[in-house]
Amino acid sequence: MPAMSDSRFENLTTGILALQGAFHEHAVALEKCGATARKVRRRRDLAGLDALVIPGGESTTIGKLMVSYHLLDEIKGLGAEGLPMLGTCAGLVMLAREVVDGDQPLLGLMDIKVRRNAFGRQVKSFEAALDVQALGEDPFPGIFIRAPWIESAGPGVDILAEYDGHGIAARQDKMLVTAFHPELTDDLRLHELFLRMVYEDRR
Ligand code: GLN
């Protein structure tokens, strides 16, 4: 997909939690779409954001770092107030209300229960062409790296895509999550969908 900077996104400032994981790639993708990207490491970096991305990485590590940087409760509060958020892979885990067999710090902002590293030991990483109707007819290149899946979801959650019968992308109000890594492809449709949600939220 060619980069399609959209002037509607020019005034949007999107934070990317930058404690661990694939945060830089999200910043590049958001800027290609025309938005401003700001890395978030301290509480003060959250001021005045229009949206926040929780990237992939290792959710146990990201959660622990969020606690020690005093960001967990702060971000939970912003989410409860309606700040739009995008969570990819470990970010999907962080946004979940519950992890199967897990006990780790979570934001718990989406009514989903997730299974970490769900696709099995042998197949830790793979690519698949995904049918995601919300992104249009063309298949989306899904990159899965020790990815979670959505085990169950509450009634307010829209499952946007499935793979092997399991939810791998979902939306609830202004929260969007994927088990795969759109920031590691040059297909900007998922980031554009998120920025459209953010833009509509601001109007
Ligand atoms: N397996 C990781 C976790 O549960 C997620 C992997 C990823 O973000 N690529 O945190």
CSV table of C-alpha atoms and ligand atoms in Angstrom, one decimal:
chain,number,residue,atom,x,y,z
A,1,MET,CA,0.0,0.0,0.0
A,2,PRO,CA,1.4,3.4,-0.9
A,3,ALA,CA,1.7,6.0,1.9
A,4,MET,CA,-1.4,8.1,1.8
A,5,SER,CA,-0.9,11.1,4.1
A,6,ASP,CA,-4.4,12.4,5.0
A,7,SER,CA,-4.7,16.1,5.9
A,8,ARG,CA,-7.5,15.3,8.4
A,9,PHE,CA,-4.9,13.6,10.6
A,10,GLU,CA,-2.5,16.6,10.6
A,11,ASN,CA,-3.6,17.9,13.9
A,12,LEU,CA,-3.8,14.6,15.7
A,13,THR,CA,-1.1,13.8,18.2
A,14,THR,CA,-0.8,10.1,18.9
A,15,GLY,CA,1.3,8.8,21.8
A,16,ILE,CA,3.1,5.5,21.6
A,17,LEU,CA,4.0,3.8,24.8
A,18,ALA,CA,7.8,3.5,24.4
A,19,LEU,CA,9.0,1.4,27.4
A,20,GLN,CA,9.7,-1.8,25.5
A,21,GLY,CA,8.9,-3.4,22.1
A,22,ALA,CA,8.1,-2.3,18.6
A,23,PHE,CA,7.2,1.4,19.3
A,24,HIS,CA,9.4,3.1,16.7
A,25,GLU,CA,7.6,1.3,13.8
A,26,HIS,CA,4.2,2.6,15.0
A,27,ALA,CA,5.6,6.1,15.1
A,28,VAL,CA,6.8,5.8,11.5
A,29,ALA,CA,3.5,4.3,10.3
A,30,LEU,CA,1.4,7.1,12.0
A,31,GLU,CA,3.6,9.8,10.6
A,32,LYS,CA,3.3,8.3,7.1
A,33,CYS,CA,-0.5,8.7,7.6
A,34,GLY,CA,0.0,12.3,8.4
A,35,ALA,CA,-0.4,12.3,12.2
A,36,THR,CA,2.1,13.5,14.8
A,37,ALA,CA,3.7,10.7,16.9
A,38,ARG,CA,5.1,11.2,20.4
A,39,LYS,CA,6.9,8.6,22.4
A,40,VAL,CA,5.5,8.2,25.9
A,41,ARG,CA,7.9,7.2,28.7
A,42,ARG,CA,6.8,9.5,31.5
A,43,ARG,CA,3.5,10.7,32.8
A,44,ARG,CA,4.1,14.1,31.5
A,45,ASP,CA,4.3,12.7,27.9
A,46,LEU,CA,0.6,11.9,28.2
A,47,ALA,CA,-0.6,15.5,28.4
A,48,GLY,CA,-2.8,16.6,25.5
A,49,LEU,CA,-2.7,13.4,23.5
A,50,ASP,CA,-5.6,12.5,21.1
A,51,ALA,CA,-4.8,8.8,21.2
A,52,LEU,CA,-2.4,6.2,22.5
A,53,VAL,CA,-0.8,3.1,21.0
A,54,ILE,CA,0.3,0.2,23.2
A,55,PRO,CA,2.8,-1.7,21.0
A,56,GLY,CA,3.9,-5.3,20.7
A,57,GLY,CA,6.7,-6.6,22.8
A,58,GLU,CA,6.5,-8.6,26.0
A,59,SER,CA,3.3,-7.8,27.9
A,60,THR,CA,4.7,-9.0,31.3
A,61,THR,CA,7.7,-6.6,30.9
A,62,ILE,CA,5.6,-3.8,29.6
A,63,GLY,CA,3.1,-4.2,32.5
A,64,LYS,CA,5.9,-4.2,35.1
A,65,LEU,CA,7.5,-1.1,33.6
A,66,MET,CA,4.2,0.6,33.4
A,67,VAL,CA,3.7,0.0,37.2
A,68,SER,CA,7.2,1.2,38.0
A,69,TYR,CA,6.9,4.3,35.8
A,70,HIS,CA,3.5,5.1,37.4
A,71,LEU,CA,1.9,4.9,34.1
A,72,LEU,CA,-0.6,2.0,34.5
A,73,ASP,CA,-3.2,3.7,36.6
A,74,GLU,CA,-2.8,7.0,34.7
A,75,ILE,CA,-3.4,5.3,31.3
A,76,LYS,CA,-6.3,3.2,32.8
A,77,GLY,CA,-7.9,6.5,33.8
A,78,LEU,CA,-7.4,8.1,30.4
A,79,GLY,CA,-8.9,5.0,28.8
A,80,ALA,CA,-11.9,5.1,31.1
A,81,GLU,CA,-12.4,8.8,30.2
A,82,GLY,CA,-12.5,7.7,26.5
A,83,LEU,CA,-9.0,8.3,25.1
A,84,PRO,CA,-8.9,6.1,21.9
A,85,MET,CA,-6.2,3.4,22.1
A,86,LEU,CA,-4.7,0.9,19.6
A,87,GLY,CA,-3.1,-2.2,21.1
A,88,THR,CA,-1.1,-4.6,18.9
A,89,CYS,CA,0.0,-8.1,20.1
A,90,ALA,CA,1.4,-7.5,23.6
A,91,GLY,CA,-0.7,-4.3,23.5
A,92,LEU,CA,-3.8,-6.4,22.9
A,93,VAL,CA,-2.9,-8.4,26.0
A,94,MET,CA,-2.4,-5.2,28.0
A,95,LEU,CA,-5.8,-3.8,27.0
A,96,ALA,CA,-7.6,-7.1,28.0
A,97,ARG,CA,-9.6,-7.5,31.1
A,98,GLU,CA,-8.2,-11.0,31.7
A,99,VAL,CA,-5.5,-13.3,30.6
A,100,VAL,CA,-6.1,-17.0,30.6
A,101,ASP,CA,-4.0,-18.7,33.3
A,102,GLY,CA,-2.2,-15.4,33.9
A,103,ASP,CA,-1.6,-12.9,36.6
A,104,GLN,CA,0.1,-9.8,35.3
A,105,PRO,CA,-0.6,-6.1,35.4
A,106,LEU,CA,-3.2,-5.2,32.8
A,107,LEU,CA,-5.0,-2.1,31.7
A,108,GLY,CA,-8.3,-4.1,31.6
A,109,LEU,CA,-10.0,-1.5,29.3
A,110,MET,CA,-11.6,-4.0,26.9
A,111,ASP,CA,-14.1,-6.7,27.7
A,112,ILE,CA,-11.9,-9.5,26.2
A,113,LYS,CA,-10.2,-12.5,27.7
A,114,VAL,CA,-7.0,-13.4,25.9
A,115,ARG,CA,-4.7,-16.4,25.6
A,116,ARG,CA,-1.0,-15.4,25.3
A,117,ASN,CA,1.4,-17.2,22.9
A,118,ALA,CA,-1.8,-18.9,21.7
A,119,PHE,CA,-0.7,-20.3,18.4
A,120,GLY,CA,1.6,-23.0,19.8
A,121,ARG,CA,5.3,-23.6,20.5
A,122,GLN,CA,6.3,-24.8,17.0
A,123,VAL,CA,4.7,-22.0,15.1
A,124,LYS,CA,6.0,-19.1,17.0
A,125,SER,CA,5.9,-16.7,14.0
A,126,PHE,CA,4.1,-16.8,10.8
A,127,GLU,CA,2.5,-14.7,8.1
A,128,ALA,CA,-1.1,-15.0,6.8
A,129,ALA,CA,-3.3,-13.1,4.4
A,130,LEU,CA,-6.2,-12.0,6.5
A,131,ASP,CA,-9.7,-11.1,5.6
A,132,VAL,CA,-10.5,-8.0,7.6
A,133,GLN,CA,-13.7,-6.5,6.1
A,134,ALA,CA,-13.2,-3.2,8.1
A,135,LEU,CA,-10.0,-2.7,6.0
A,136,GLY,CA,-11.6,-3.4,2.6
A,137,GLU,CA,-11.6,-6.2,0.2
A,138,ASP,CA,-7.8,-6.7,-0.2
A,139,PRO,CA,-6.3,-9.2,2.3
A,140,PHE,CA,-4.2,-7.7,5.0
A,141,PRO,CA,-0.7,-9.1,5.6
A,142,GLY,CA,-0.9,-10.4,9.1
A,143,ILE,CA,2.5,-10.9,10.8
A,144,PHE,CA,2.1,-13.0,14.0
A,145,ILE,CA,5.0,-13.2,16.5
A,146,ARG,CA,4.2,-15.3,19.5
A,147,ALA,CA,0.7,-13.8,19.1
A,148,PRO,CA,-2.2,-14.0,21.5
A,149,TRP,CA,-5.8,-14.7,20.5
A,150,ILE,CA,-9.1,-13.5,21.9
A,151,GLU,CA,-10.6,-16.4,23.8
A,152,SER,CA,-13.9,-14.7,24.5
A,153,ALA,CA,-15.4,-11.3,24.3
A,154,GLY,CA,-18.3,-9.4,25.8
A,155,PRO,CA,-21.3,-8.1,23.9
A,156,GLY,CA,-19.9,-4.7,23.4
A,157,VAL,CA,-16.9,-6.0,21.4
A,158,ASP,CA,-16.9,-6.3,17.6
A,159,ILE,CA,-14.6,-9.1,16.4
A,160,LEU,CA,-13.1,-7.7,13.2
A,161,ALA,CA,-11.1,-10.7,12.0
A,162,GLU,CA,-10.5,-14.4,12.9
A,163,TYR,CA,-7.8,-16.8,12.1
A,164,ASP,CA,-8.2,-20.5,12.6
A,165,GLY,CA,-11.5,-19.8,14.3
A,166,HIS,CA,-10.1,-17.4,16.9
A,167,GLY,CA,-10.5,-13.6,17.2
A,168,ILE,CA,-7.4,-11.8,16.2
A,169,ALA,CA,-8.7,-8.2,15.8
A,170,ALA,CA,-11.4,-6.4,17.6
A,171,ARG,CA,-13.0,-3.1,18.4
A,172,GLN,CA,-14.9,-1.8,21.4
A,173,ASP,CA,-15.9,1.8,21.3
A,174,LYS,CA,-12.6,3.7,20.7
A,175,MET,CA,-10.4,0.8,21.5
A,176,LEU,CA,-8.9,-1.2,18.6
A,177,VAL,CA,-6.7,-4.3,19.0
A,178,THR,CA,-4.9,-6.7,16.7
A,179,ALA,CA,-3.0,-9.9,17.6
A,180,PHE,CA,-0.7,-9.3,14.6
A,181,HIS,CA,1.7,-6.5,13.8
A,182,PRO,CA,0.5,-4.0,11.2
A,183,GLU,CA,3.4,-1.7,12.0
A,184,LEU,CA,5.8,-4.3,10.6
A,185,THR,CA,4.2,-4.1,7.2
A,186,ASP,CA,4.0,-1.2,4.7
A,187,ASP,CA,0.2,-1.5,4.6
A,188,LEU,CA,-1.1,1.5,6.5
A,189,ARG,CA,-4.8,0.6,6.4
A,190,LEU,CA,-5.0,-0.4,10.0
A,191,HIS,CA,-3.3,2.8,11.3
A,192,GLU,CA,-5.6,4.8,9.0
A,193,LEU,CA,-8.7,3.1,10.4
A,194,PHE,CA,-7.5,3.9,13.9
A,195,LEU,CA,-6.8,7.6,13.0
A,196,ARG,CA,-10.3,7.8,11.4
A,197,MET,CA,-11.7,6.6,14.8
A,198,VAL,CA,-9.6,9.3,16.6
A,199,TYR,CA,-10.6,12.0,14.1
A,200,GLU,CA,-14.3,11.2,14.5
A,201,ASP,CA,-13.9,11.2,18.3
A,202,ARG,CA,-12.5,14.7,18.2
A,203,ARG,CA,-15.3,16.2,16.1
B,1,GLN,N1,3.9,-13.1,23.5
B,1,GLN,C1,3.9,-11.7,23.9
B,1,GLN,C2,3.1,-11.4,25.1
B,1,GLN,O1,2.3,-12.1,25.5
B,1,GLN,C3,3.4,-10.9,22.7
B,1,GLN,C4,4.4,-11.0,21.6
B,1,GLN,C5,4.4,-9.8,20.7
B,1,GLN,O2,4.0,-8.7,21.1
B,1,GLN,N2,4.9,-9.9,19.5
B,1,GLN,O3,3.4,-10.4,25.7
